[in-house]
Tab-separated table of C-alpha atoms in Angstrom:
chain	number	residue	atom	x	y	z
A	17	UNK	CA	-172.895	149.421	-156.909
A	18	UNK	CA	-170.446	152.271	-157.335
A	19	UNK	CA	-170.720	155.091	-159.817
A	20	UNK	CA	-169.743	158.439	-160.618
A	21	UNK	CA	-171.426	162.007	-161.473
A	22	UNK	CA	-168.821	164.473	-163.078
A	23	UNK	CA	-170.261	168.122	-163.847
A	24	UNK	CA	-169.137	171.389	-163.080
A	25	UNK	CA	-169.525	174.807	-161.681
A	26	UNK	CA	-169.115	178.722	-162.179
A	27	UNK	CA	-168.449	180.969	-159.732
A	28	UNK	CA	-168.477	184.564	-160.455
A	29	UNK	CA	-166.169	187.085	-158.618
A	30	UNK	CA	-166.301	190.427	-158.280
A	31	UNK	CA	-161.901	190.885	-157.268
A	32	UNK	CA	-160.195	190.043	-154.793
A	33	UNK	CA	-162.029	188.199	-151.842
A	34	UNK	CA	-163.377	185.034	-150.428
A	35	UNK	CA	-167.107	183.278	-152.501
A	36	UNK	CA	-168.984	181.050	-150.440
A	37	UNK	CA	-170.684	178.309	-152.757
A	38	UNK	CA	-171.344	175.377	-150.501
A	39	UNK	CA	-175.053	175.012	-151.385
A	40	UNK	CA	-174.069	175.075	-155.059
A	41	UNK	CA	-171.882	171.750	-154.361
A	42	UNK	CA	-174.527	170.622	-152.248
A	43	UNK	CA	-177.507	171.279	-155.141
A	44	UNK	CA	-175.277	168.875	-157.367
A	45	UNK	CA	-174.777	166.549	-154.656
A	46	UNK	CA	-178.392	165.987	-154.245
A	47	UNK	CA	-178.587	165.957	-158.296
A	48	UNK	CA	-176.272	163.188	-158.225
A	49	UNK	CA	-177.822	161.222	-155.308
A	50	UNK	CA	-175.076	159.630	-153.371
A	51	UNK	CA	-175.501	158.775	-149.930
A	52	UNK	CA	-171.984	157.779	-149.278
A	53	UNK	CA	-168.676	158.587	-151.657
A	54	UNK	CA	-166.088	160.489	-152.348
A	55	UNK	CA	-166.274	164.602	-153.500
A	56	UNK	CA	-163.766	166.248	-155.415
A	57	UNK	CA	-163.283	169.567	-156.784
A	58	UNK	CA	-160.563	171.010	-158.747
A	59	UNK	CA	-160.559	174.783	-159.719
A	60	UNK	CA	-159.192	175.215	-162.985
A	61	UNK	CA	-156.973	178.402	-162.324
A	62	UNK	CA	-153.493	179.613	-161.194
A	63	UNK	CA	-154.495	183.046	-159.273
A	64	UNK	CA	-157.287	181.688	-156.990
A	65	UNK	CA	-157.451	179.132	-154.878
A	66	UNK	CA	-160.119	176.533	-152.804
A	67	UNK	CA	-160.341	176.873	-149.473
A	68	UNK	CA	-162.765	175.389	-146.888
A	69	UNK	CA	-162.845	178.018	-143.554
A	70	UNK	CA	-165.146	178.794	-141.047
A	71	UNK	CA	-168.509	180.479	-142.583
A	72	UNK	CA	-169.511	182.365	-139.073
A	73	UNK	CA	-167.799	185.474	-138.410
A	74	UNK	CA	-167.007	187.417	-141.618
A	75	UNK	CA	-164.146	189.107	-139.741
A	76	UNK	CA	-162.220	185.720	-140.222
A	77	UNK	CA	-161.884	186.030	-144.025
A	78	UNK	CA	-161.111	189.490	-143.825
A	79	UNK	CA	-158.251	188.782	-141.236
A	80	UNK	CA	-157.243	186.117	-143.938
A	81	UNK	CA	-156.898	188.978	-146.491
A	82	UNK	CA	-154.993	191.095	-144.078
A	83	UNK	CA	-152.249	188.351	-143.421
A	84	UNK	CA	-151.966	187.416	-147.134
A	85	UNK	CA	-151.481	191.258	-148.067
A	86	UNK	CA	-148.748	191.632	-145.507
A	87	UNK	CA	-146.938	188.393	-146.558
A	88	UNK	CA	-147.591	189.093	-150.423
A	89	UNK	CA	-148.666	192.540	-151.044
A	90	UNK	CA	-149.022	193.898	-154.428
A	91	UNK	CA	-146.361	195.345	-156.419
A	92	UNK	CA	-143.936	193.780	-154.206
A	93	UNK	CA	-140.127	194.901	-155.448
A	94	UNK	CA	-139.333	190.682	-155.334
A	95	UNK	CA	-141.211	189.976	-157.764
A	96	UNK	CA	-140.042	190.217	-161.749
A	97	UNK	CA	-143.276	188.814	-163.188
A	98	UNK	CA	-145.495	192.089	-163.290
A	99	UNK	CA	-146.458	192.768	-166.937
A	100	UNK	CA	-150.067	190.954	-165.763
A	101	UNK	CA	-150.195	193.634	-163.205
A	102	UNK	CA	-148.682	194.006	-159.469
A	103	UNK	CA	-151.389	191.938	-158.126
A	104	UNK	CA	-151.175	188.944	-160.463
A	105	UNK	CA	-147.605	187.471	-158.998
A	106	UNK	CA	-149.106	187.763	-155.440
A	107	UNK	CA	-151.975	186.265	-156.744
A	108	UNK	CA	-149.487	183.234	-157.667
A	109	UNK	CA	-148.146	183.049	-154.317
A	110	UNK	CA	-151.443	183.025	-152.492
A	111	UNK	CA	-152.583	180.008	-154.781
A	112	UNK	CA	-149.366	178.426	-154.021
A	113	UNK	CA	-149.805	178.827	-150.529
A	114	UNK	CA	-153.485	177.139	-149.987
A	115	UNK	CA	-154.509	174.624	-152.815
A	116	UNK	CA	-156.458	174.264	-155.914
A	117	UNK	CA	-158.395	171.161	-154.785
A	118	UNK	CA	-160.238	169.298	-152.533
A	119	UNK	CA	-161.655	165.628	-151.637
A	120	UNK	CA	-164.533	165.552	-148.918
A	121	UNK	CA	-166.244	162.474	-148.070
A	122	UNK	CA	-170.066	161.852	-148.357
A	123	UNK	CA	-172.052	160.473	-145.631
A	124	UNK	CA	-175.674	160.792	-145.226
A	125	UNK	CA	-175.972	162.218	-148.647
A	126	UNK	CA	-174.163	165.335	-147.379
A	127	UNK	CA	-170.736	166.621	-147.701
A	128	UNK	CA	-169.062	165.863	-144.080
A	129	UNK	CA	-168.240	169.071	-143.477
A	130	UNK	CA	-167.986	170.408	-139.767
A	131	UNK	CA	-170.464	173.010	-138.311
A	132	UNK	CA	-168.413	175.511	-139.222
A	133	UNK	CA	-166.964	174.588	-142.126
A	134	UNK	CA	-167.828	176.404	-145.817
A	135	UNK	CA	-166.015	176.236	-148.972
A	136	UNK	CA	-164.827	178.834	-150.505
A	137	UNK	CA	-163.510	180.251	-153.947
A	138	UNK	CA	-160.553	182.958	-153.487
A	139	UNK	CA	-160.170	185.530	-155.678
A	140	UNK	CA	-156.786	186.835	-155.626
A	141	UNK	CA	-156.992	189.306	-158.650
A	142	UNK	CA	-158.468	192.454	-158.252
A	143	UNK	CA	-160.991	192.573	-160.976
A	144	UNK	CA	-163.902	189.960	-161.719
A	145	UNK	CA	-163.213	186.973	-163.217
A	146	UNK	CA	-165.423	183.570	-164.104
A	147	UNK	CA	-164.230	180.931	-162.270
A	148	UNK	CA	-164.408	177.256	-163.285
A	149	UNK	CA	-164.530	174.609	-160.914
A	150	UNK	CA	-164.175	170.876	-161.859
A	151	UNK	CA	-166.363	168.713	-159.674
A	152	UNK	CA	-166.498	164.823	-159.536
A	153	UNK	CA	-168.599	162.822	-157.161
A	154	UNK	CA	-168.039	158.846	-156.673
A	155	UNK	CA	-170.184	156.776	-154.424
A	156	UNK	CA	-173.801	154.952	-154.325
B	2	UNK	CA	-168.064	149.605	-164.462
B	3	UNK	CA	-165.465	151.418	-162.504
B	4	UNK	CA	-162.039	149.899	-161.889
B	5	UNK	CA	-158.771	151.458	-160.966
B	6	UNK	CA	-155.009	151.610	-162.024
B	7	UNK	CA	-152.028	151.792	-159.872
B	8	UNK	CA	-148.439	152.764	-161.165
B	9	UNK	CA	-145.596	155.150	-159.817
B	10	UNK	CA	-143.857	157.458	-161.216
B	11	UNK	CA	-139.782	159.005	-160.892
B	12	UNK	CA	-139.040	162.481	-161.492
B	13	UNK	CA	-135.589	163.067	-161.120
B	14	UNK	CA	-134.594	166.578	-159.946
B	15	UNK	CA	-131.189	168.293	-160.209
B	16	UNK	CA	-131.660	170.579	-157.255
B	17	UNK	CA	-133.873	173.284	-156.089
B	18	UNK	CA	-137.040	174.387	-158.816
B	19	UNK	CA	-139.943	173.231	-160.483
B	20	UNK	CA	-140.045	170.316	-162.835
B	21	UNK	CA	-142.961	169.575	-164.880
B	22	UNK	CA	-144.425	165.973	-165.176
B	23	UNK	CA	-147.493	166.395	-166.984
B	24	UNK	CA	-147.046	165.068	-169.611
B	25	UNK	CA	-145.912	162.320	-167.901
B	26	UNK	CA	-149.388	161.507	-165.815
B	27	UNK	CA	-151.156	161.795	-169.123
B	28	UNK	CA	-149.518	159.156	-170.885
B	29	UNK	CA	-149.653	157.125	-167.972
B	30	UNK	CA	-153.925	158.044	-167.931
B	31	UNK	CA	-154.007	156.788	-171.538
B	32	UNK	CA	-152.645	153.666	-170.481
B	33	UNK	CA	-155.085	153.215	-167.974
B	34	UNK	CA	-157.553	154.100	-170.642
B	35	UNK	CA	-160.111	155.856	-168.322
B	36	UNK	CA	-162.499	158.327	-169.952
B	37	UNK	CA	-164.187	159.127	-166.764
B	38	UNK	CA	-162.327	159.422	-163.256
B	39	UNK	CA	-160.552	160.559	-160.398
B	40	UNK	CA	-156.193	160.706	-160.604
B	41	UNK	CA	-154.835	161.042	-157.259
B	42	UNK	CA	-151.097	161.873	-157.241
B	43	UNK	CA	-149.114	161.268	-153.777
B	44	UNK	CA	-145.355	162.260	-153.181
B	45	UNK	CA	-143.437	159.998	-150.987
B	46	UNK	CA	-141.112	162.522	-149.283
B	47	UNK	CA	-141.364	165.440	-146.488
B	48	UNK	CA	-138.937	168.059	-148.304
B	49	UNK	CA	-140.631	168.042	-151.989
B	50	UNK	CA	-143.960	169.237	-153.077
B	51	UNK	CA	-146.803	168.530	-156.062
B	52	UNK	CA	-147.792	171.957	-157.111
B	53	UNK	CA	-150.740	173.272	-159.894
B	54	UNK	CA	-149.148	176.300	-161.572
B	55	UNK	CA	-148.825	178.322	-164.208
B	56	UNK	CA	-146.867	176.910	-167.074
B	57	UNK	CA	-146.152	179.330	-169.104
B	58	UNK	CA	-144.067	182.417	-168.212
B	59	UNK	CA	-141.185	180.557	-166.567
B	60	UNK	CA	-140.391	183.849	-164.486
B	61	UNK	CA	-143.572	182.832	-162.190
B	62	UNK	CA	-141.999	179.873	-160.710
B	63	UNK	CA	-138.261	181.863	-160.465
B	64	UNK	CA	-140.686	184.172	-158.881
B	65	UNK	CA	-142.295	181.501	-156.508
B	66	UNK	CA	-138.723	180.819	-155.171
B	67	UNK	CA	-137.602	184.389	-154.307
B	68	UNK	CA	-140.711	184.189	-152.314
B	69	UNK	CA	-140.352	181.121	-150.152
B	70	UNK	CA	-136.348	182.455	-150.200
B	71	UNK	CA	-137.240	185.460	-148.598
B	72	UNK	CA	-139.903	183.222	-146.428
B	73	UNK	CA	-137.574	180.686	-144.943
B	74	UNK	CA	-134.346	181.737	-146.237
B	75	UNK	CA	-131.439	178.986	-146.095
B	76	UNK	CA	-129.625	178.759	-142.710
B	77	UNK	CA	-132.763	180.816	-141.369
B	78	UNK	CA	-131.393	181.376	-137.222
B	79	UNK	CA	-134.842	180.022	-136.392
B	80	UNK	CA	-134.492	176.465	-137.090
B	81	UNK	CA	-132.420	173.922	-134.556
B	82	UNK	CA	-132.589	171.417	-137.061
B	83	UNK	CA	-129.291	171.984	-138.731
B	84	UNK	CA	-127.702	168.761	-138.944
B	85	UNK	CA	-129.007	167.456	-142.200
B	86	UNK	CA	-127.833	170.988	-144.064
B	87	UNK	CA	-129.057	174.983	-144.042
B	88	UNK	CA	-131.476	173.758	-146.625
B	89	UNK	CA	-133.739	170.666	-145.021
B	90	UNK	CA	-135.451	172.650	-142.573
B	91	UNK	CA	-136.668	174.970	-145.434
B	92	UNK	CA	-137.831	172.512	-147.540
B	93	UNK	CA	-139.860	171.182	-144.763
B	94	UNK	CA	-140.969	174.743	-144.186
B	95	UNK	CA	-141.901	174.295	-147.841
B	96	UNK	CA	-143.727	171.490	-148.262
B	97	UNK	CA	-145.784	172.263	-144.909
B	98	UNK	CA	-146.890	175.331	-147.160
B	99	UNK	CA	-147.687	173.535	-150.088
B	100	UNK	CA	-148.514	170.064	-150.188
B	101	UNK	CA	-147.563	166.340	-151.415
B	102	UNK	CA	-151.140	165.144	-152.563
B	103	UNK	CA	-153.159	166.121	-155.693
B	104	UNK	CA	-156.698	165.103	-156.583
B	105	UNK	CA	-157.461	165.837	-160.248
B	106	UNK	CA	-161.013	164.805	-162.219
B	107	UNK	CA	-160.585	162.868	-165.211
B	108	UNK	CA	-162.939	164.566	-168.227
B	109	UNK	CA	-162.794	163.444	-171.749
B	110	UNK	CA	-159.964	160.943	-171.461
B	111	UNK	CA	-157.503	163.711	-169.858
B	112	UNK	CA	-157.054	165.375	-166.942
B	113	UNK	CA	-159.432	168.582	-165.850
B	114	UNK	CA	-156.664	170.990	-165.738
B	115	UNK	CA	-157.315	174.492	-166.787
B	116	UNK	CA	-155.638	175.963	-170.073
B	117	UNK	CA	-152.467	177.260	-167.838
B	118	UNK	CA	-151.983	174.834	-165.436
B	119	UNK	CA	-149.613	172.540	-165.163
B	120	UNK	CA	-148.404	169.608	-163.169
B	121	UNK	CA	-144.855	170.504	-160.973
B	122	UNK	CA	-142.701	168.222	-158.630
B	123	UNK	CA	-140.906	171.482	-156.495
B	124	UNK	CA	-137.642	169.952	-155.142
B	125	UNK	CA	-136.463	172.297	-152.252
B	126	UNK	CA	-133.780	170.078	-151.415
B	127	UNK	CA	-130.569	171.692	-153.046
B	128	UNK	CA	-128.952	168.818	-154.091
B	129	UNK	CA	-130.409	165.679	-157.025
B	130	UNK	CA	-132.893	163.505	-155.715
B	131	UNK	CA	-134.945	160.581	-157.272
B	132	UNK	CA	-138.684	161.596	-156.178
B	133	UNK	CA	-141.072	158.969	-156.275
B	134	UNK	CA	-145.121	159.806	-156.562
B	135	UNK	CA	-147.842	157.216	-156.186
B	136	UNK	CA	-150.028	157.416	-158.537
B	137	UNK	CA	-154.075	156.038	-158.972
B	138	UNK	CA	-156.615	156.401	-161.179
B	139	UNK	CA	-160.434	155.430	-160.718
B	140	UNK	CA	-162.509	155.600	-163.553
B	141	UNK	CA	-164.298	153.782	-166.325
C	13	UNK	CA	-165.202	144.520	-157.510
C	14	UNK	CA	-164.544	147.766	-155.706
C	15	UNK	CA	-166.530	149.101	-152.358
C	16	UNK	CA	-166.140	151.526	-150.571
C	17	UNK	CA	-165.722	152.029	-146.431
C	18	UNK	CA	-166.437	155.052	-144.403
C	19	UNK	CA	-165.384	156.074	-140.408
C	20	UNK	CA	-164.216	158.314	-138.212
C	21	UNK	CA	-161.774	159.118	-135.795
C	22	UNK	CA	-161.455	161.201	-133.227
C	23	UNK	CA	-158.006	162.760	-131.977
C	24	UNK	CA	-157.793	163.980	-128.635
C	25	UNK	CA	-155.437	166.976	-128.623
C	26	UNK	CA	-153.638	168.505	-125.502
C	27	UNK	CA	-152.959	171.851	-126.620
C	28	UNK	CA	-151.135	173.192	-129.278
C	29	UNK	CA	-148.440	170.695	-131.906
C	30	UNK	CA	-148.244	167.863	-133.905
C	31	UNK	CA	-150.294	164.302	-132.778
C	32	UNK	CA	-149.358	161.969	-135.164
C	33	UNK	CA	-152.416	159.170	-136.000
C	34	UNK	CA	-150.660	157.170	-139.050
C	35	UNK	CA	-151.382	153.691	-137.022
C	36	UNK	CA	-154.720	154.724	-136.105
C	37	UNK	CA	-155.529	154.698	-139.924
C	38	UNK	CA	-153.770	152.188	-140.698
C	39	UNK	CA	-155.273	150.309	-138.332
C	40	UNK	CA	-159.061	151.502	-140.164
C	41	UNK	CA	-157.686	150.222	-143.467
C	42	UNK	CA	-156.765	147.082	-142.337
C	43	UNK	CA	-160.469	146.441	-140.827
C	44	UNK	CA	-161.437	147.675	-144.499
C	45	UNK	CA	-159.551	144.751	-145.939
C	46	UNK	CA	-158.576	146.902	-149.180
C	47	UNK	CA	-155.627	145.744	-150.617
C	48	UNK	CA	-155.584	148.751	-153.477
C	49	UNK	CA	-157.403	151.917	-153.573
C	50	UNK	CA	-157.820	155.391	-152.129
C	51	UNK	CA	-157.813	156.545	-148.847
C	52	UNK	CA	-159.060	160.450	-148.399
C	53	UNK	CA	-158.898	161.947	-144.329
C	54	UNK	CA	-160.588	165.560	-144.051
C	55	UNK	CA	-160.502	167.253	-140.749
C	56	UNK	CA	-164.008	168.491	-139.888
C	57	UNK	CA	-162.589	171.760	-138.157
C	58	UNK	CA	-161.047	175.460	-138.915
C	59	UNK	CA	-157.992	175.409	-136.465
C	60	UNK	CA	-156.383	172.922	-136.634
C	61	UNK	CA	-155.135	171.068	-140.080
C	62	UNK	CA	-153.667	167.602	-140.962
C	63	UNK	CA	-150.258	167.288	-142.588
C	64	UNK	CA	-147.473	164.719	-143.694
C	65	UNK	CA	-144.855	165.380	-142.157
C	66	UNK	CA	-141.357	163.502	-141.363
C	67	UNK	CA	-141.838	161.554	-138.304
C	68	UNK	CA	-138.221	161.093	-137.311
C	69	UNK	CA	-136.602	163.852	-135.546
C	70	UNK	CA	-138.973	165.824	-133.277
C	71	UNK	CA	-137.232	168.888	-133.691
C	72	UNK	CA	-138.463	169.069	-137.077
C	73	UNK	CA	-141.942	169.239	-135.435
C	74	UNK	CA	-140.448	171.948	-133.037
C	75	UNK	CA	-139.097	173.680	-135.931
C	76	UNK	CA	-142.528	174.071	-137.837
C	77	UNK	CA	-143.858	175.262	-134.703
C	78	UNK	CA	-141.473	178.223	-134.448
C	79	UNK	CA	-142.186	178.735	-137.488
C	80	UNK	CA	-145.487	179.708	-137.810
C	81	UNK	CA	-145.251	181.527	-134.441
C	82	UNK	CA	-143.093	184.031	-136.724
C	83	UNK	CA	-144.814	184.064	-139.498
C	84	UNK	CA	-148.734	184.665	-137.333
C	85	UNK	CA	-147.908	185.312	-133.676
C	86	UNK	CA	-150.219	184.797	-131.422
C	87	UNK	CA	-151.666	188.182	-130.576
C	88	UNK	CA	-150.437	189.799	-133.781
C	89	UNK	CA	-152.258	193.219	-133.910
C	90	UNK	CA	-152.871	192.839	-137.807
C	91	UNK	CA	-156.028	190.743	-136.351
C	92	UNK	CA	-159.584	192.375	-135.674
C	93	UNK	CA	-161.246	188.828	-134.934
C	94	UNK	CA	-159.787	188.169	-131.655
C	95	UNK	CA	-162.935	187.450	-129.633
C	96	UNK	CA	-162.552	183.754	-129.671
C	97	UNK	CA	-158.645	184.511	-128.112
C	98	UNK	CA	-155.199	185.558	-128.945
C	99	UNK	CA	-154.348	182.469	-130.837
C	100	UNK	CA	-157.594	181.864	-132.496
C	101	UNK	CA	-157.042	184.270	-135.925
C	102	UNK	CA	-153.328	182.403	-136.277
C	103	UNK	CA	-154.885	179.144	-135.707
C	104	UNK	CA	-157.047	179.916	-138.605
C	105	UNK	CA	-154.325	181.491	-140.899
C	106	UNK	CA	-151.607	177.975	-140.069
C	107	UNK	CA	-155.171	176.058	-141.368
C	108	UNK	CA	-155.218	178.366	-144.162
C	109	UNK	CA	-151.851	177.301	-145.124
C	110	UNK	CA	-152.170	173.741	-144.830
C	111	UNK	CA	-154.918	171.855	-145.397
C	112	UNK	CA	-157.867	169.936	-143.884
C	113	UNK	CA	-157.917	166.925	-146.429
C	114	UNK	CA	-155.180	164.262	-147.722
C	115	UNK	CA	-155.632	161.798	-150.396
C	116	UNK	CA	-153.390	158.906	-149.987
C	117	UNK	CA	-152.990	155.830	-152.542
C	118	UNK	CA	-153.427	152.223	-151.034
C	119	UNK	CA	-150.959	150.118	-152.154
C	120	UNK	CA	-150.429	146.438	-150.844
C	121	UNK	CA	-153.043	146.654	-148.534
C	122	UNK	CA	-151.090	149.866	-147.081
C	123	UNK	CA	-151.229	153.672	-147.347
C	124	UNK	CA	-148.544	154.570	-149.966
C	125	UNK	CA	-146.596	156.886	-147.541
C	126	UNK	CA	-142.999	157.297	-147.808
C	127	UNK	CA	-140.549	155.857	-145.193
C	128	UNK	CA	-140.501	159.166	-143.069
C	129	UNK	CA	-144.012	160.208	-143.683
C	130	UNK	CA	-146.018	159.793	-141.086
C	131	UNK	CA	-149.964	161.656	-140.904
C	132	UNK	CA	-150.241	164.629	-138.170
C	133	UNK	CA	-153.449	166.195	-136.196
C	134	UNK	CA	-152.232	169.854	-135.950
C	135	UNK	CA	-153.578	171.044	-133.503
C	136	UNK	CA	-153.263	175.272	-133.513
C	137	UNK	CA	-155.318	175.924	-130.876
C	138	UNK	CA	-153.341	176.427	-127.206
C	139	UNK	CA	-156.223	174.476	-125.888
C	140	UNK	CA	-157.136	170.852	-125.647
C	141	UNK	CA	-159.910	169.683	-128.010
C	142	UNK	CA	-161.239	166.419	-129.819
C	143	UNK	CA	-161.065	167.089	-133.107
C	144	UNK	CA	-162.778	164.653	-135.551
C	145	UNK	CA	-161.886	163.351	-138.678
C	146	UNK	CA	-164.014	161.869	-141.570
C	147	UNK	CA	-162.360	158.395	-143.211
C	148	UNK	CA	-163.532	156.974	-146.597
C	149	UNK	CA	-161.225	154.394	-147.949
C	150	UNK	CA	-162.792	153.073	-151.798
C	151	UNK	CA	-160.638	150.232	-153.387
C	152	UNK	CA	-161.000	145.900	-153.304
């Protein structure tokens, strides 16, 4: 029989840069019990995102950084929304540009993530913000 | 017991920018009367997006479209694939970097969004269109 | 009553581009039986993403390729992570800015894609690989 398990979860940033918090999603997973279903999580902001990348190298996510401060970098002349500060419209864009949720399967009571795979909060403002994370799990 | 709703929704656009349908899913939630739940939203086309943003300053989203102007400008000497207009390419470019599925936990009768965010249909296409977005709810 | 149905499929890629898979899906969802419900596809890897795309003209495909090699050439000298090859760091910026799940509605015992939307492997990597991809369909 088929329920559901809604909670959810803060992650703390300290600026701009990529969290790690798959064993926090995982912790509720096993809290909720499901061997097979459906994750979701939403993150319940407009200037970071969700993103699931590989968890090996750390060079990767600073790469990542690299290309999103060439294509958006702060204080950018384009931009006409600044009274937040020069890094809060490309803090908009980078949001726009990867996603604010995600829906992972369960099997085996785990998320089926690859080997590689982690998931990720991105902070795209400079200072530290709380970060609020919707998460809803559906299965049996 | 969980059960689910299926309905469909039109947002007509009149050109390029970001039209908000929020309010529109909601009302359509508290028809389906779930307190509990997942909403999945789907758009049916390949040079729209769904987009979670910021609904208050309107100067973010004029800013969000100087950005993808300057990204994949109109009649951009890249693309060979002309013959539908200088604007379909773009808007493809657009929607690859976006997306045309949302997945949204239901909380409390509503939708989990955060205080700011909002729900957006982005029509890239320059001229009208009639967009169509699936639309299901699972819940209880 | 509503059940749920998990799989996986496995898309054999031959270098770098676009594989489209729709019927193979389709073809899971049919041995699911569901006639409405929610089908969710993540991608179990960091280079390479899944998108809806149109599924008409090729060049549109062609067009998203040259694209992206503008926007994160292979090689591009922004990158320090280029152990794993020249095109590895773009393959994991073009994931970046797509995505590696899709939620789809099932409507009429069909996924409720548009008329040109068909469901792409992309494959950013200039190297074949078999990338894998978790199924869960829920719905009755």
């Amino acid at each position: 029989m088929l329920s559901q398990f809604s909670s959810e979860l803060i992650v703390a940033t300290r600026g701009r840069g990529l969290y790690e918090f798959t064993s926090e999603v995982e912790a509720l997973l096993r809290k909720a019990g499901f061997q097979t279903g459906l994750a979701t999580l939403h993150l319940q902001h407009t200037s970071a995102s969700l993103l699931i990348q590989e968890n090996a190298d750390p060079e990767v996510r600073r790469d990542l950084e690299r290309f999103f401060a060439r294509l958006a970098p702060d204080g950018d002349l384009l931009f006409h929304h600044t009274c937040e500060g020069d890094d809060d419209m490309p803090a908009h864009v980078r949001t726009t540009l990867t996603a604010v949720n995600l829906s992972i399967p369960i099997v085996g009571g785990r998320l089926a993530l690859g080997t590689w795979q982690g998931i990720y909060l991105w902070e795209h403002r400079l200072a530290s913000h709380r970060r609020r994370v919707a998460v809803h799990f559906l299965g049996e």
